[in-house]
Structure formats: structure tokens, C-alpha cells
Short mmCIF file of N, CA and C in Angstrom, two decimals:
data_model
loop_
_atom_site.label_atom_id
_atom_site.label_comp_id
_atom_site.label_asym_id
_atom_site.label_seq_id
_atom_site.Cartn_x
_atom_site.Cartn_y
_atom_site.Cartn_z
N MET Z 1 49.76 83.30 -81.85
CA MET Z 1 50.93 83.32 -82.77
C MET Z 1 50.36 84.04 -83.98
N SER Z 2 51.35 84.86 -84.66
CA SER Z 2 50.81 85.27 -85.84
C SER Z 2 51.07 84.78 -87.12
N ALA Z 3 50.59 84.79 -88.04
CA ALA Z 3 50.63 84.25 -89.45
C ALA Z 3 52.04 84.31 -90.00
N ASN Z 4 52.95 85.19 -89.56
CA ASN Z 4 54.16 85.15 -90.26
C ASN Z 4 55.05 84.21 -89.42
N TYR Z 5 54.93 84.12 -88.04
CA TYR Z 5 55.61 83.09 -87.43
C TYR Z 5 55.24 81.66 -87.68
N ILE Z 6 54.12 81.37 -88.00
CA ILE Z 6 53.51 80.09 -88.52
C ILE Z 6 54.27 79.68 -89.81
N THR Z 7 54.25 80.79 -91.04
CA THR Z 7 54.80 80.61 -92.10
C THR Z 7 56.19 80.12 -92.04
N MET Z 8 56.95 81.12 -91.11
CA MET Z 8 58.16 81.16 -90.98
C MET Z 8 58.55 79.59 -90.60
N LYS Z 9 57.93 79.23 -89.78
CA LYS Z 9 58.09 78.01 -89.00
C LYS Z 9 57.85 76.87 -90.20
N ASN Z 10 56.80 76.94 -90.73
CA ASN Z 10 56.71 76.04 -91.90
C ASN Z 10 57.66 75.89 -92.85
N ALA Z 11 58.22 76.98 -93.50
CA ALA Z 11 59.38 77.20 -94.32
C ALA Z 11 60.56 76.46 -93.74
N LEU Z 12 60.85 76.64 -92.43
CA LEU Z 12 62.06 76.05 -91.67
C LEU Z 12 61.79 74.54 -91.62
N LEU Z 13 60.73 74.22 -91.43
CA LEU Z 13 60.41 72.61 -91.20
C LEU Z 13 60.54 72.14 -92.47
N ALA Z 14 60.08 72.64 -93.78
CA ALA Z 14 60.19 72.11 -94.75
C ALA Z 14 61.34 72.08 -95.42
N LEU Z 15 62.26 73.09 -95.04
CA LEU Z 15 63.79 72.83 -95.38
C LEU Z 15 64.61 72.14 -94.57
N LEU Z 16 64.22 71.89 -93.31
CA LEU Z 16 64.61 70.83 -92.56
C LEU Z 16 64.62 69.42 -93.21
N PHE Z 17 63.09 68.99 -93.40
CA PHE Z 17 62.88 67.74 -93.87
C PHE Z 17 63.59 67.56 -95.35
N SER Z 18 63.48 68.58 -96.26
CA SER Z 18 64.10 68.20 -97.57
C SER Z 18 65.41 68.06 -97.36
N SER Z 19 66.22 68.73 -96.51
CA SER Z 19 67.71 68.43 -96.32
C SER Z 19 67.88 66.99 -95.55
N ILE Z 20 67.20 66.53 -94.88
CA ILE Z 20 67.30 65.21 -94.03
C ILE Z 20 66.91 64.32 -95.48
N ALA Z 21 65.86 64.35 -96.13
CA ALA Z 21 65.56 63.62 -97.51
C ALA Z 21 66.89 63.47 -98.36
N PHE Z 22 67.39 64.66 -98.55
CA PHE Z 22 68.59 64.66 -99.77
C PHE Z 22 69.59 64.00 -98.97
N GLY Z 23 70.01 64.11 -97.73
CA GLY Z 23 70.97 63.33 -96.97
C GLY Z 23 70.67 61.91 -97.02
N LEU Z 24 69.87 61.20 -96.73
CA LEU Z 24 69.46 59.91 -96.98
C LEU Z 24 69.52 59.58 -98.20
N GLN Z 25 68.91 60.24 -99.32
CA GLN Z 25 69.09 59.64 -100.62
C GLN Z 25 70.52 59.71 -100.96
N SER Z 26 71.47 60.59 -100.49
CA SER Z 26 73.06 60.60 -100.80
C SER Z 26 73.51 59.42 -100.32
N CYS Z 27 73.10 58.87 -98.94
CA CYS Z 27 73.50 57.75 -98.42
C CYS Z 27 73.55 56.66 -98.92
N GLN Z 28 72.44 56.50 -99.59
CA GLN Z 28 72.08 55.34 -100.33
C GLN Z 28 72.54 55.13 -101.71
N GLN Z 29 73.18 56.21 -102.33
CA GLN Z 29 73.88 56.17 -103.59
C GLN Z 29 75.27 55.38 -103.23
N ASP Z 30 75.78 55.08 -104.27
CA ASP Z 30 77.17 54.25 -104.07
C ASP Z 30 78.23 55.40 -103.77
N ALA Z 31 79.10 55.25 -103.19
CA ALA Z 31 80.06 56.24 -102.51
C ALA Z 31 81.25 56.14 -103.69
N SER Z 32 80.97 56.44 -104.69
CA SER Z 32 81.97 56.04 -105.77
C SER Z 32 82.42 57.62 -106.41
N ASN Z 33 82.01 58.67 -105.97
CA ASN Z 33 82.71 59.88 -106.29
C ASN Z 33 82.64 59.97 -107.74
N THR Z 34 81.22 59.77 -108.34
CA THR Z 34 80.96 59.81 -109.78
C THR Z 34 80.48 61.12 -110.35
N THR Z 35 81.14 61.55 -111.53
CA THR Z 35 80.73 62.75 -112.08
C THR Z 35 80.93 62.45 -113.40
N ALA Z 36 80.32 63.14 -114.69
CA ALA Z 36 80.52 63.09 -115.91
C ALA Z 36 81.50 64.07 -116.48
N THR Z 37 82.36 63.89 -117.09
CA THR Z 37 83.47 64.72 -117.67
C THR Z 37 83.43 64.62 -119.25
N HIS Z 38 83.32 66.04 -119.76
CA HIS Z 38 83.04 65.93 -121.40
C HIS Z 38 84.30 66.55 -121.81
N THR Z 39 85.03 65.77 -122.97
CA THR Z 39 86.00 66.52 -123.68
C THR Z 39 85.59 66.72 -125.01
N ALA Z 40 86.38 67.18 -126.10
CA ALA Z 40 85.87 67.83 -127.14
C ALA Z 40 85.52 66.41 -128.15
N ASP Z 41 86.34 65.28 -127.87
CA ASP Z 41 85.98 64.24 -128.84
C ASP Z 41 85.40 63.05 -128.16
N ALA Z 42 85.14 63.01 -126.84
CA ALA Z 42 84.52 61.72 -126.08
C ALA Z 42 83.77 62.29 -124.89
N GLU Z 43 83.02 61.36 -124.28
CA GLU Z 43 82.43 61.73 -122.92
C GLU Z 43 82.76 60.70 -121.93
N TYR Z 44 83.34 60.99 -120.86
CA TYR Z 44 83.62 60.09 -119.80
C TYR Z 44 83.03 60.27 -118.65
N THR Z 45 82.87 59.09 -117.59
CA THR Z 45 82.01 59.30 -116.50
C THR Z 45 83.48 59.10 -115.57
N SER Z 46 83.56 60.04 -114.54
CA SER Z 46 84.68 60.23 -113.63
C SER Z 46 84.63 59.25 -112.17
N PHE Z 47 85.45 58.70 -111.91
CA PHE Z 47 85.29 58.06 -110.60
C PHE Z 47 86.43 58.30 -109.75
N GLY Z 48 86.43 58.72 -108.51
CA GLY Z 48 87.71 58.91 -107.63
C GLY Z 48 88.10 60.51 -108.02
N GLU Z 49 89.14 60.73 -107.76
CA GLU Z 49 89.97 62.01 -108.13
C GLU Z 49 89.56 62.50 -109.50
N GLN Z 50 89.29 63.82 -109.76
CA GLN Z 50 88.90 64.29 -111.10
C GLN Z 50 90.31 64.14 -111.82
N ILE Z 51 90.28 63.43 -112.90
CA ILE Z 51 91.64 63.51 -113.89
C ILE Z 51 91.19 63.79 -115.35
N THR Z 52 92.01 64.03 -116.13
CA THR Z 52 91.87 64.47 -117.47
C THR Z 52 92.59 63.27 -118.42
N PRO Z 53 91.83 63.16 -119.53
CA PRO Z 53 92.54 61.98 -120.50
C PRO Z 53 94.02 62.70 -121.10
N ASP Z 54 94.46 63.73 -121.03
CA ASP Z 54 95.48 64.15 -121.46
C ASP Z 54 96.77 63.58 -120.88
N GLY Z 55 97.89 63.25 -121.87
CA GLY Z 55 98.80 62.78 -121.48
C GLY Z 55 98.76 61.26 -121.02
N ALA Z 56 97.97 60.47 -121.21
CA ALA Z 56 97.55 59.21 -121.00
C ALA Z 56 98.60 58.38 -122.11
N ILE Z 57 99.43 57.20 -121.61
CA ILE Z 57 100.19 56.68 -122.41
C ILE Z 57 99.25 55.31 -123.00
N THR Z 58 99.55 54.76 -124.08
CA THR Z 58 98.95 53.39 -124.39
C THR Z 58 99.19 52.31 -123.65
N GLN Z 59 98.37 51.31 -124.01
CA GLN Z 59 98.45 49.96 -123.18
C GLN Z 59 99.73 49.31 -123.38
N ALA Z 60 100.33 49.50 -124.80
CA ALA Z 60 101.55 48.79 -125.09
C ALA Z 60 102.49 49.78 -124.57
N GLU Z 61 102.63 51.09 -124.27
CA GLU Z 61 103.78 51.53 -123.71
C GLU Z 61 103.80 51.19 -122.26
N MET Z 62 102.55 51.00 -121.56
CA MET Z 62 102.32 50.75 -120.24
C MET Z 62 102.84 49.19 -119.93
N LEU Z 63 102.79 48.15 -120.84
CA LEU Z 63 103.33 47.01 -120.68
C LEU Z 63 104.96 47.37 -120.60
N GLU Z 64 105.46 47.99 -121.52
CA GLU Z 64 106.95 48.35 -121.54
C GLU Z 64 107.34 48.75 -120.46
N LYS Z 65 106.47 49.72 -119.68
CA LYS Z 65 106.94 50.46 -118.40
C LYS Z 65 106.83 49.18 -117.50
N TYR Z 66 105.96 48.35 -117.15
CA TYR Z 66 105.78 47.15 -116.35
C TYR Z 66 107.00 46.27 -116.59
N ASN Z 67 107.79 46.38 -117.61
CA ASN Z 67 108.69 45.36 -117.93
C ASN Z 67 110.18 45.82 -117.43
N THR Z 68 110.05 47.12 -116.99
CA THR Z 68 111.24 47.88 -116.53
C THR Z 68 111.31 47.73 -114.96
N ILE Z 69 109.95 47.26 -114.24
CA ILE Z 69 110.12 47.57 -112.85
C ILE Z 69 109.95 46.19 -112.07
N GLN Z 70 110.66 45.85 -110.93
CA GLN Z 70 110.69 45.13 -109.79
C GLN Z 70 109.84 45.09 -108.81
N PRO Z 71 109.58 43.99 -108.29
CA PRO Z 71 108.67 44.14 -107.15
C PRO Z 71 109.29 45.07 -106.33
N GLY Z 72 108.55 46.04 -105.61
CA GLY Z 72 108.75 47.05 -104.59
C GLY Z 72 109.10 48.50 -105.31
N ASP Z 73 109.03 48.55 -106.74
CA ASP Z 73 109.25 49.72 -107.39
C ASP Z 73 107.86 50.39 -107.58
N THR Z 74 107.83 51.53 -108.00
CA THR Z 74 106.66 51.99 -108.37
C THR Z 74 106.93 53.18 -109.43
N LEU Z 75 105.74 53.42 -110.34
CA LEU Z 75 105.88 54.31 -111.33
C LEU Z 75 104.39 55.22 -111.10
N GLN Z 76 104.60 56.53 -111.08
CA GLN Z 76 103.42 57.38 -111.20
C GLN Z 76 103.09 57.66 -112.61
N LEU Z 77 101.94 57.43 -112.94
CA LEU Z 77 101.60 57.46 -114.55
C LEU Z 77 100.20 57.53 -114.70
N LYS Z 78 99.85 57.63 -116.14
CA LYS Z 78 98.33 57.65 -116.52
C LYS Z 78 98.25 56.87 -118.02
N PHE Z 79 97.35 55.91 -118.07
CA PHE Z 79 97.27 55.13 -118.96
C PHE Z 79 95.86 54.87 -119.70
N VAL Z 80 95.88 54.65 -120.77
CA VAL Z 80 94.41 54.11 -121.42
C VAL Z 80 94.37 52.59 -121.84
N SER Z 81 93.37 51.95 -121.60
CA SER Z 81 93.29 50.36 -121.99
C SER Z 81 91.79 49.96 -122.03
N GLU Z 82 91.41 48.95 -122.35
CA GLU Z 82 90.14 48.31 -122.32
C GLU Z 82 90.01 47.52 -120.94
N VAL Z 83 88.86 47.74 -120.19
CA VAL Z 83 88.51 47.13 -119.22
C VAL Z 83 88.05 45.38 -119.59
N THR Z 84 88.91 44.48 -119.09
CA THR Z 84 88.56 43.19 -119.38
C THR Z 84 87.67 42.33 -118.31
N GLU Z 85 87.54 43.04 -117.28
CA GLU Z 85 87.06 42.15 -115.95
C GLU Z 85 86.80 43.21 -114.84
N VAL Z 86 85.54 42.91 -114.26
CA VAL Z 86 85.30 43.75 -113.07
C VAL Z 86 84.97 42.86 -112.00
N CYS Z 87 85.23 43.39 -110.66
CA CYS Z 87 84.61 42.72 -109.64
C CYS Z 87 83.25 42.73 -109.53
N GLN Z 88 82.78 41.37 -109.56
CA GLN Z 88 81.35 41.47 -109.62
C GLN Z 88 80.48 41.57 -108.36
N ALA Z 89 81.36 41.55 -107.28
CA ALA Z 89 80.79 41.83 -105.92
C ALA Z 89 80.38 43.29 -105.72
N LYS Z 90 81.41 44.27 -105.83
CA LYS Z 90 81.11 45.52 -105.57
C LYS Z 90 81.65 46.38 -106.69
N GLY Z 91 82.59 45.88 -107.49
CA GLY Z 91 83.12 46.82 -108.63
C GLY Z 91 84.43 47.38 -107.87
N CYS Z 92 85.01 46.67 -106.82
CA CYS Z 92 86.34 47.23 -106.12
C CYS Z 92 87.37 46.99 -106.85
N TRP Z 93 87.53 46.50 -107.94
CA TRP Z 93 88.64 46.39 -108.65
C TRP Z 93 88.21 45.92 -110.21
N MET Z 94 89.27 46.30 -111.20
CA MET Z 94 88.97 45.89 -112.54
C MET Z 94 90.34 45.42 -112.99
N LYS Z 95 90.51 44.84 -114.37
CA LYS Z 95 91.75 44.63 -115.01
C LYS Z 95 91.71 45.16 -116.22
N LEU Z 96 92.79 45.68 -116.61
CA LEU Z 96 93.00 46.27 -117.93
C LEU Z 96 93.98 45.49 -118.84
N LYS Z 97 93.36 45.44 -120.10
CA LYS Z 97 94.57 44.57 -121.02
C LYS Z 97 95.50 45.38 -121.37
N LEU Z 98 96.91 44.73 -121.24
CA LEU Z 98 97.88 45.42 -121.69
C LEU Z 98 98.31 44.69 -123.13
N ASP Z 99 98.32 43.40 -123.48
CA ASP Z 99 98.38 42.82 -124.65
C ASP Z 99 97.25 41.47 -124.56
N PRO Z 100 97.15 40.95 -125.77
CA PRO Z 100 96.15 39.91 -125.64
C PRO Z 100 96.24 38.74 -124.46
N GLU Z 101 97.43 38.51 -123.95
CA GLU Z 101 97.62 37.50 -122.77
C GLU Z 101 97.94 38.24 -121.41
N THR Z 102 97.93 39.37 -121.25
CA THR Z 102 98.44 40.13 -119.93
C THR Z 102 97.41 41.32 -119.82
N THR Z 103 97.15 41.22 -118.34
CA THR Z 103 96.32 42.37 -117.90
C THR Z 103 97.01 42.88 -116.55
N ALA Z 104 96.50 44.24 -116.19
CA ALA Z 104 97.00 44.54 -114.85
C ALA Z 104 95.70 44.93 -114.15
N THR Z 105 95.88 44.45 -112.78
CA THR Z 105 95.03 44.54 -111.89
C THR Z 105 94.90 45.83 -111.14
N VAL Z 106 93.61 46.63 -111.43
CA VAL Z 106 93.75 47.96 -110.76
C VAL Z 106 92.74 47.82 -109.66
N LYS Z 107 93.06 48.56 -108.51
CA LYS Z 107 92.41 48.59 -107.34
C LYS Z 107 92.49 50.07 -107.14
N PHE Z 108 91.56 50.79 -106.20
CA PHE Z 108 91.07 52.13 -105.98
C PHE Z 108 91.66 52.52 -104.51
N LYS Z 109 92.49 53.66 -105.01
CA LYS Z 109 93.18 54.36 -103.55
C LYS Z 109 92.21 54.41 -102.49
N ASP Z 110 92.78 53.93 -101.47
CA ASP Z 110 92.13 54.02 -100.07
C ASP Z 110 90.69 53.44 -100.12
N TYR Z 111 90.26 52.33 -101.06
CA TYR Z 111 88.91 52.03 -101.20
C TYR Z 111 87.80 52.99 -101.32
N ASP Z 112 88.28 54.33 -101.94
CA ASP Z 112 87.41 55.16 -101.82
C ASP Z 112 86.37 55.04 -102.78
N PHE Z 113 86.55 54.49 -103.84
CA PHE Z 113 85.38 54.66 -105.06
C PHE Z 113 85.26 53.09 -105.70
N PHE Z 114 84.40 52.82 -106.25
CA PHE Z 114 84.38 51.61 -107.25
C PHE Z 114 83.91 51.84 -108.45
N VAL Z 115 83.93 51.15 -109.36
CA VAL Z 115 83.42 51.15 -110.77
C VAL Z 115 82.43 50.52 -111.11
N PRO Z 116 81.52 50.72 -112.01
CA PRO Z 116 80.40 49.96 -112.35
C PRO Z 116 80.86 48.26 -112.69
N LYS Z 117 80.06 47.66 -111.95
CA LYS Z 117 80.17 46.07 -112.47
C LYS Z 117 80.02 45.66 -113.80
N ASN Z 118 79.48 46.38 -114.91
CA ASN Z 118 79.27 46.20 -116.06
C ASN Z 118 80.29 46.94 -117.04
N ALA Z 119 81.42 47.38 -116.61
CA ALA Z 119 82.45 48.11 -117.14
C ALA Z 119 83.16 47.51 -118.05
N ALA Z 120 83.20 46.13 -118.02
CA ALA Z 120 83.90 45.26 -119.13
C ALA Z 120 83.88 45.76 -120.34
N GLY Z 121 84.79 45.83 -121.17
CA GLY Z 121 84.65 46.15 -122.59
C GLY Z 121 84.65 47.66 -122.78
N SER Z 122 84.49 48.47 -121.70
CA SER Z 122 84.66 49.88 -121.82
C SER Z 122 86.15 50.45 -121.88
N GLU Z 123 86.31 51.44 -122.63
CA GLU Z 123 87.83 51.86 -122.55
C GLU Z 123 87.81 52.71 -121.22
N ALA Z 124 89.00 52.52 -120.51
CA ALA Z 124 89.34 53.30 -119.23
C ALA Z 124 90.65 54.01 -119.45
N ILE Z 125 90.75 55.16 -118.67
CA ILE Z 125 91.85 55.95 -118.45
C ILE Z 125 92.06 55.75 -116.84
N VAL Z 126 93.11 55.50 -116.36
CA VAL Z 126 93.49 55.46 -114.91
C VAL Z 126 94.80 56.16 -114.68
N GLN Z 127 94.83 56.93 -113.34
CA GLN Z 127 96.06 57.63 -113.09
C GLN Z 127 96.29 57.15 -111.78
N GLY Z 128 97.59 56.80 -111.54
CA GLY Z 128 97.92 56.38 -110.28
C GLY Z 128 99.40 55.77 -110.16
N LYS Z 129 99.55 54.77 -109.52
CA LYS Z 129 100.87 54.00 -109.29
C LYS Z 129 100.88 52.80 -109.89
N ALA Z 130 101.74 52.48 -110.57
CA ALA Z 130 101.89 51.28 -111.16
C ALA Z 130 103.06 50.32 -110.30
N PHE Z 131 102.82 49.02 -109.98
CA PHE Z 131 103.80 48.40 -109.35
C PHE Z 131 103.64 46.88 -109.66
N ARG Z 132 104.56 46.01 -109.33
CA ARG Z 132 104.58 44.66 -109.30
C ARG Z 132 104.36 43.95 -107.94
N THR Z 133 103.73 42.87 -107.72
CA THR Z 133 103.65 42.19 -106.59
C THR Z 133 103.60 40.60 -106.82
N VAL Z 134 103.85 39.84 -105.58
CA VAL Z 134 103.58 38.33 -105.82
C VAL Z 134 102.14 38.23 -105.10
N GLN Z 135 101.32 37.90 -105.82
CA GLN Z 135 100.10 37.50 -105.32
C GLN Z 135 100.00 36.21 -104.83
N SER Z 136 99.57 35.87 -103.67
CA SER Z 136 99.25 34.75 -102.93
C SER Z 136 98.31 33.95 -103.52
N VAL Z 137 98.33 32.69 -103.23
CA VAL Z 137 97.16 31.60 -103.83
C VAL Z 137 95.69 32.17 -103.15
N GLU Z 138 95.85 32.45 -101.71
CA GLU Z 138 94.74 33.25 -101.28
C GLU Z 138 93.98 34.34 -101.98
N GLU Z 139 94.80 35.16 -102.15
CA GLU Z 139 94.49 36.33 -102.98
C GLU Z 139 93.94 36.11 -104.31
N ARG Z 140 94.69 35.44 -105.04
CA ARG Z 140 94.21 34.90 -106.38
C ARG Z 140 92.67 34.22 -106.28
N LYS Z 141 92.40 33.08 -105.29
CA LYS Z 141 91.20 32.59 -105.21
C LYS Z 141 90.08 33.77 -104.94
N HIS Z 142 90.52 34.48 -103.95
CA HIS Z 142 89.61 35.65 -103.53
C HIS Z 142 89.30 36.42 -104.82
N LEU Z 143 90.20 36.92 -105.57
CA LEU Z 143 89.79 37.60 -106.84
C LEU Z 143 88.91 36.83 -107.82
N ALA Z 144 89.48 35.56 -108.00
CA ALA Z 144 88.68 34.80 -108.90
C ALA Z 144 87.12 34.63 -108.49
N ALA Z 145 86.93 34.47 -107.23
CA ALA Z 145 85.35 34.35 -106.58
C ALA Z 145 84.75 35.46 -106.82
N ASP Z 146 85.51 36.73 -106.47
CA ASP Z 146 85.11 38.18 -106.83
C ASP Z 146 84.46 38.25 -108.27
N ALA Z 147 85.20 37.84 -109.21
CA ALA Z 147 84.89 37.84 -110.73
C ALA Z 147 83.92 36.87 -111.01
N GLY Z 148 83.51 35.95 -110.25
CA GLY Z 148 82.43 35.20 -110.55
C GLY Z 148 82.93 33.87 -111.27
N LYS Z 149 84.02 33.39 -110.94
CA LYS Z 149 84.60 32.49 -111.44
C LYS Z 149 84.11 30.96 -110.91
N SER Z 150 84.16 29.93 -111.40
CA SER Z 150 83.40 28.41 -111.06
C SER Z 150 84.31 27.98 -110.07
N ALA Z 151 83.63 27.26 -109.16
CA ALA Z 151 84.36 26.61 -108.09
C ALA Z 151 85.70 25.59 -108.71
N GLU Z 152 85.39 25.01 -109.77
CA GLU Z 152 86.56 24.50 -110.40
C GLU Z 152 87.57 25.26 -111.00
N GLU Z 153 87.29 26.80 -111.44
CA GLU Z 153 88.42 27.32 -111.85
C GLU Z 153 88.94 28.02 -110.49
N ILE Z 154 88.31 28.16 -109.54
CA ILE Z 154 89.19 28.64 -108.27
C ILE Z 154 89.94 27.62 -107.58
N ALA Z 155 89.29 26.31 -107.55
CA ALA Z 155 90.16 25.08 -107.13
C ALA Z 155 91.48 24.87 -107.97
N ALA Z 156 91.56 25.16 -109.09
CA ALA Z 156 92.59 25.25 -109.94
C ALA Z 156 93.71 25.99 -109.60
N ILE Z 157 93.57 26.94 -108.74
CA ILE Z 157 94.69 28.10 -108.59
C ILE Z 157 95.29 27.50 -107.28
N THR Z 158 96.54 27.11 -107.41
CA THR Z 158 97.24 26.48 -106.51
C THR Z 158 98.98 26.90 -106.44
N GLU Z 159 99.20 28.11 -107.34
CA GLU Z 159 100.46 28.67 -107.17
C GLU Z 159 100.36 30.24 -107.16
N PRO Z 160 101.49 30.72 -106.21
CA PRO Z 160 101.32 32.34 -106.29
C PRO Z 160 101.67 32.82 -107.57
N ARG Z 161 101.80 33.96 -108.08
CA ARG Z 161 102.06 34.71 -109.34
C ARG Z 161 102.71 35.99 -109.29
N ASN Z 162 103.34 36.14 -110.04
CA ASN Z 162 104.06 37.75 -110.22
C ASN Z 162 102.68 38.34 -110.83
N THR Z 163 102.30 39.56 -110.32
CA THR Z 163 101.28 40.11 -110.84
C THR Z 163 101.64 41.81 -111.13
N LEU Z 164 101.12 42.12 -112.24
CA LEU Z 164 100.78 43.65 -112.59
C LEU Z 164 99.93 44.62 -111.83
N ASN Z 165 100.15 45.38 -111.15
CA ASN Z 165 99.07 46.07 -110.41
C ASN Z 165 99.09 47.48 -110.62
N PHE Z 166 97.93 48.20 -110.32
CA PHE Z 166 97.83 49.68 -110.44
C PHE Z 166 96.94 50.12 -109.35
N GLU Z 167 97.41 50.99 -108.68
CA GLU Z 167 96.42 51.94 -107.37
C GLU Z 167 95.96 53.23 -108.11
N ALA Z 168 94.62 52.95 -108.49
CA ALA Z 168 93.97 54.13 -109.19
C ALA Z 168 93.42 55.45 -108.43
N GLU Z 169 94.23 56.66 -108.49
CA GLU Z 169 93.39 57.64 -107.83
C GLU Z 169 92.33 58.38 -108.28
N GLY Z 170 92.30 58.13 -109.70
CA GLY Z 170 91.21 58.55 -110.47
C GLY Z 170 90.98 57.88 -111.84
N VAL Z 171 89.66 57.50 -112.13
CA VAL Z 171 89.32 56.72 -113.61
C VAL Z 171 88.44 57.40 -114.25
N LEU Z 172 88.53 57.27 -115.60
CA LEU Z 172 87.69 57.93 -116.48
C LEU Z 172 87.24 56.62 -117.26
N LEU Z 173 86.05 56.49 -117.53
CA LEU Z 173 85.42 55.18 -118.26
C LEU Z 173 84.49 55.87 -119.33
N ARG Z 174 84.91 55.51 -120.75
CA ARG Z 174 83.96 55.81 -121.68
C ARG Z 174 82.78 54.96 -121.89
#
């Protein structure tokens, strides 16, 4: 065998192994489609579809919108608010503050991405679909367990409730 053949073979093997190693590393990372987005006045980390902060309404305006819809209605929009709570199991949902007593539960479109479990207290901009539902006792208990609530708090959940929901296509976290 010639020296060129051996060198070429070694180069191809090195390329193959580095591709495999990169692929394995990628599989081990969270499948959250995370990128950094920079704007003139803030830095955001993006999850899901790429969105911009432009055109986001305030949490007070969002609460007014929720007050106009009934179960079964949907609104497509973007709003900014504070993250009050995040699923501590995976980061597969979060709650956004609308006023001191009211939150909206945000889940992520097609379960394609998650947010960091330590995102509570962060500013979030979400784009997607707002809607109301009646949340069953079982779902309320499941969400409470995901949030790390105590057994006593979970046991105290005995009634379904009307909830404000949001299915996010994309999220920006500051």
C-alpha cells in the first residue's frame, strides 16, 4: 500500500470517528432547540421556534385578552411576563404571571422543547396560542407533583378548575 492511501484512509477514519463523537454528544444534550438571541437592549436564550421580542404585549394586556375568551376559543399572539414556576421533572411546562394572583400555564408545542428548571424569576416572551380549559383534578395533581409540591398540598386538590393556558411555539428567556 502506498503512503498516500494510508494517509487518506487515516484521514477518513478520523473524520468518521469525529462525526460519530459529535453525533453522540448531540444526542446527550437536551433536545430543547436552544440558541442565544441578541437584541439591542437585552440578551435572550431562545427555545423552540426562533421568535423576536417585537410586538409582545404586556402581562396586563394578556390578562385582558384571557378575560375575553371562553373554553374552546384560541388567540394567536405573543406576550412578555415573569416566570413564576417551572416543571421540576423536565422543564416541560412553566407558569407566567398575569397579575399577583393569576398565572397562565405554558406548555410547549408538540412537546418539542423544554425550558431550564431554574427559569423561575426570569423574564419570558412566549409566542403561540392562548386558550382556556377546565383542568381535571388528576391533571392538577400531576402538575403539582411536577412542581415539587408536598404530599399535603397535592392531597388538598379536590376540584377541577378553569385554567388559562398557552401553547408556545417559541420562547425567549432573559
